[in-house]
mmCIF file of C-alpha atoms in Angstrom:
data_model
loop_
_atom_site.group_PDB
_atom_site.id
_atom_site.type_symbol
_atom_site.label_atom_id
_atom_site.label_comp_id
_atom_site.label_asym_id
_atom_site.label_seq_id
_atom_site.Cartn_x
_atom_site.Cartn_y
_atom_site.Cartn_z
ATOM 1 C CA MET A 1 2.356 52.207 39.406
ATOM 2 C CA SER A 2 5.395 50.027 40.741
ATOM 3 C CA LEU A 3 5.652 49.097 44.273
ATOM 4 C CA HIS A 4 7.797 51.998 45.618
ATOM 5 C CA GLU A 5 5.256 54.713 44.291
ATOM 6 C CA GLN A 6 2.601 53.034 46.682
ATOM 7 C CA PRO A 7 3.723 54.332 49.735
ATOM 8 C CA ASN A 8 0.495 53.975 51.527
ATOM 9 C CA ARG A 9 0.960 50.000 50.556
ATOM 10 C CA GLU A 10 1.654 48.304 53.776
ATOM 11 C CA MET A 11 3.379 45.733 53.199
ATOM 12 C CA VAL A 12 5.922 42.466 55.216
ATOM 13 C CA CYS A 13 8.939 42.846 56.870
ATOM 14 C CA ARG A 14 11.616 39.833 55.523
ATOM 15 C CA ARG A 15 13.482 40.587 58.840
ATOM 16 C CA CYS A 16 11.007 40.596 61.147
ATOM 17 C CA LYS A 17 8.125 39.441 59.881
ATOM 18 C CA THR A 18 6.354 42.668 61.067
ATOM 19 C CA LEU A 19 3.744 44.835 59.066
ATOM 20 C CA TYR A 20 5.012 48.420 58.518
ATOM 21 C CA TYR A 21 4.191 51.104 55.884
ATOM 22 C CA PRO A 22 6.931 52.764 54.005
ATOM 23 C CA LEU A 23 6.354 56.007 54.907
ATOM 24 C CA LEU A 24 7.025 55.363 58.394
ATOM 25 C CA ASN A 25 9.862 53.142 58.016
ATOM 26 C CA SER A 26 13.371 54.486 59.943
ATOM 27 C CA ALA A 27 16.375 53.653 60.781
ATOM 28 C CA THR A 28 15.110 51.961 63.738
ATOM 29 C CA ALA A 29 11.815 50.331 63.087
ATOM 30 C CA CYS A 30 12.947 47.210 62.351
ATOM 31 C CA ARG A 31 14.332 44.796 65.710
ATOM 32 C CA PHE A 32 15.855 41.794 64.354
ATOM 33 C CA HIS A 33 18.906 39.169 65.724
ATOM 34 C CA PRO A 34 21.579 39.164 62.546
ATOM 35 C CA SER A 35 22.426 35.282 63.818
ATOM 36 C CA PHE A 36 20.238 32.060 64.059
ATOM 37 C CA PHE A 37 19.166 30.380 66.903
ATOM 38 C CA VAL A 38 21.212 27.657 67.235
ATOM 39 C CA SER A 39 22.057 24.496 69.673
ATOM 40 C CA ARG A 40 24.698 25.055 73.018
ATOM 41 C CA ARG A 41 27.628 23.181 72.600
ATOM 42 C CA HIS A 42 28.961 21.328 75.935
ATOM 43 C CA ASP A 43 31.922 23.165 78.241
ATOM 44 C CA ASP A 44 33.252 19.948 76.928
ATOM 45 C CA GLN A 45 33.363 20.706 72.856
ATOM 46 C CA GLN A 46 32.472 17.095 72.243
ATOM 47 C CA ARG A 47 28.959 17.053 72.495
ATOM 48 C CA TYR A 48 25.450 19.334 72.527
ATOM 49 C CA TYR A 49 23.980 20.349 75.718
ATOM 50 C CA GLU A 50 21.443 18.019 77.380
ATOM 51 C CA LEU A 51 18.172 19.756 78.954
ATOM 52 C CA LYS A 52 17.698 18.595 82.245
ATOM 53 C CA PRO A 53 14.253 17.552 84.073
ATOM 54 C CA GLY A 54 12.468 21.384 84.014
ATOM 55 C CA ASP A 55 14.286 22.921 81.559
ATOM 56 C CA PRO A 56 11.779 24.558 78.649
ATOM 57 C CA PRO A 57 12.475 23.370 74.974
ATOM 58 C CA TYR A 58 14.490 25.796 74.417
ATOM 59 C CA ALA A 59 16.924 26.095 77.297
ATOM 60 C CA ALA A 60 19.372 24.255 75.513
ATOM 61 C CA LYS A 61 19.540 27.069 72.705
ATOM 62 C CA PHE A 62 20.511 30.516 72.375
ATOM 63 C CA TYR A 63 20.972 34.021 70.085
ATOM 64 C CA ASP A 64 24.150 33.524 68.162
ATOM 65 C CA CYS A 65 24.263 36.797 67.816
ATOM 66 C CA CYS A 66 23.796 38.445 72.035
ATOM 67 C CA GLY A 67 23.427 35.043 73.817
ATOM 68 C CA ALA A 68 19.256 35.530 74.454
ATOM 69 C CA GLU A 69 18.367 32.100 75.584
ATOM 70 C CA ASP A 70 14.408 32.748 75.192
ATOM 71 C CA PRO A 71 13.208 32.639 71.305
ATOM 72 C CA GLN A 72 10.608 35.214 71.343
ATOM 73 C CA ALA A 73 13.911 37.510 72.892
ATOM 74 C CA PRO A 74 13.269 41.116 71.340
ATOM 75 C CA GLY A 75 15.795 41.287 68.247
ATOM 76 C CA CYS A 76 19.153 42.749 69.195
ATOM 77 C CA SER A 77 19.618 45.177 66.000
ATOM 78 C CA ALA A 78 17.900 47.729 64.886
ATOM 79 C CA ALA A 79 17.379 48.729 61.040
ATOM 80 C CA PHE A 80 15.222 49.840 57.932
ATOM 81 C CA HIS A 81 12.370 47.469 57.508
ATOM 82 C CA VAL A 82 13.422 45.886 54.126
ATOM 83 C CA SER A 83 10.260 44.283 52.234
ATOM 84 C CA TYR A 84 10.324 41.215 50.263
ATOM 85 C CA ASP A 85 10.087 42.793 47.007
ATOM 86 C CA ASP A 86 13.083 45.289 47.739
ATOM 87 C CA SER A 87 16.319 42.862 45.642
#
Protein backbone atom coordinates (compact mmCIF):
# COMPACT_ATOMS: atom_id res chain seq x y z
CA MET A 1 0.00 0.00 0.00
CA SER A 2 1.50 3.37 -1.00
CA LEU A 3 1.64 6.45 1.20
CA HIS A 4 -1.04 8.13 -0.88
CA GLU A 5 -3.41 5.24 -0.15
CA GLN A 6 -3.09 5.92 3.60
CA PRO A 7 -5.15 9.13 4.04
CA ASN A 8 -5.28 8.73 7.85
CA ARG A 9 -1.49 8.68 8.18
CA GLU A 10 -0.15 11.85 9.80
CA MET A 11 2.45 13.57 7.61
CA VAL A 12 4.94 16.44 8.00
CA CYS A 13 4.76 19.42 5.65
CA ARG A 14 8.17 20.20 4.18
CA ARG A 15 7.36 23.92 3.89
CA CYS A 16 5.88 24.76 7.31
CA LYS A 17 7.01 21.63 9.26
CA THR A 18 3.46 21.15 10.61
CA LEU A 19 1.91 17.73 11.14
CA TYR A 20 -1.20 17.27 9.00
CA TYR A 21 -3.61 14.64 7.72
CA PRO A 22 -3.91 14.41 3.91
CA LEU A 23 -7.73 14.23 4.11
CA LEU A 24 -7.81 17.61 5.88
CA ASN A 25 -5.35 19.31 3.52
CA SER A 26 -6.72 22.39 1.76
CA ALA A 27 -5.53 25.20 -0.49
CA THR A 28 -4.91 27.46 2.53
CA ALA A 29 -3.73 24.89 5.10
CA CYS A 30 0.00 25.68 4.85
CA ARG A 31 1.26 29.15 5.85
CA PHE A 32 4.87 29.77 4.79
CA HIS A 33 7.35 32.35 3.51
CA PRO A 34 8.35 31.62 -0.11
CA SER A 35 11.64 33.49 0.35
CA PHE A 36 14.50 33.54 2.85
CA PHE A 37 15.13 35.40 6.12
CA VAL A 38 18.00 37.61 4.90
CA SER A 39 20.45 40.22 6.18
CA ARG A 40 19.44 43.83 5.63
CA ARG A 41 21.71 46.01 3.49
CA HIS A 42 22.60 49.44 4.85
CA ASP A 43 21.11 52.42 3.03
CA ASP A 44 24.45 53.11 1.35
CA GLN A 45 24.31 49.58 -0.18
CA GLN A 46 28.02 49.15 0.65
CA ARG A 47 27.64 47.17 3.88
CA TYR A 48 25.17 45.26 6.00
CA TYR A 49 23.04 46.83 8.72
CA GLU A 50 24.71 46.92 12.15
CA LEU A 51 22.79 46.17 15.32
CA LYS A 52 22.38 48.96 17.86
CA PRO A 53 22.51 48.34 21.63
CA GLY A 54 19.17 46.90 22.72
CA ASP A 55 18.20 45.63 19.26
CA PRO A 56 16.98 42.03 19.18
CA PRO A 57 19.51 39.75 17.43
CA TYR A 58 17.30 39.44 14.34
CA ALA A 59 16.71 43.21 13.89
CA ALA A 60 19.16 43.33 11.00
CA LYS A 61 17.21 40.67 9.09
CA PHE A 62 13.85 40.30 7.37
CA TYR A 63 11.87 37.98 5.11
CA ASP A 64 12.70 38.97 1.55
CA CYS A 65 9.20 38.04 0.36
CA CYS A 66 7.14 40.29 2.64
CA GLY A 67 9.50 42.40 4.75
CA ALA A 68 8.49 40.84 8.10
CA GLU A 69 11.31 41.37 10.60
CA ASP A 70 10.32 38.72 13.16
CA PRO A 71 11.68 35.23 12.37
CA GLN A 72 8.51 33.77 13.94
CA ALA A 73 6.14 35.87 11.77
CA PRO A 74 3.30 33.83 10.26
CA GLY A 75 3.86 32.90 6.64
CA CYS A 76 2.80 35.44 4.05
CA SER A 77 1.70 32.79 1.53
CA ALA A 78 -0.81 29.97 1.77
CA ALA A 79 -1.10 26.72 -0.18
CA PHE A 80 -1.65 22.99 0.24
CA HIS A 81 0.72 21.21 2.64
CA VAL A 82 3.45 19.34 0.75
CA SER A 83 4.77 16.08 2.18
CA TYR A 84 8.42 15.04 2.15
CA ASP A 85 7.12 11.97 0.32
CA ASP A 86 5.71 14.07 -2.54
CA SER A 87 8.00 14.58 -5.48
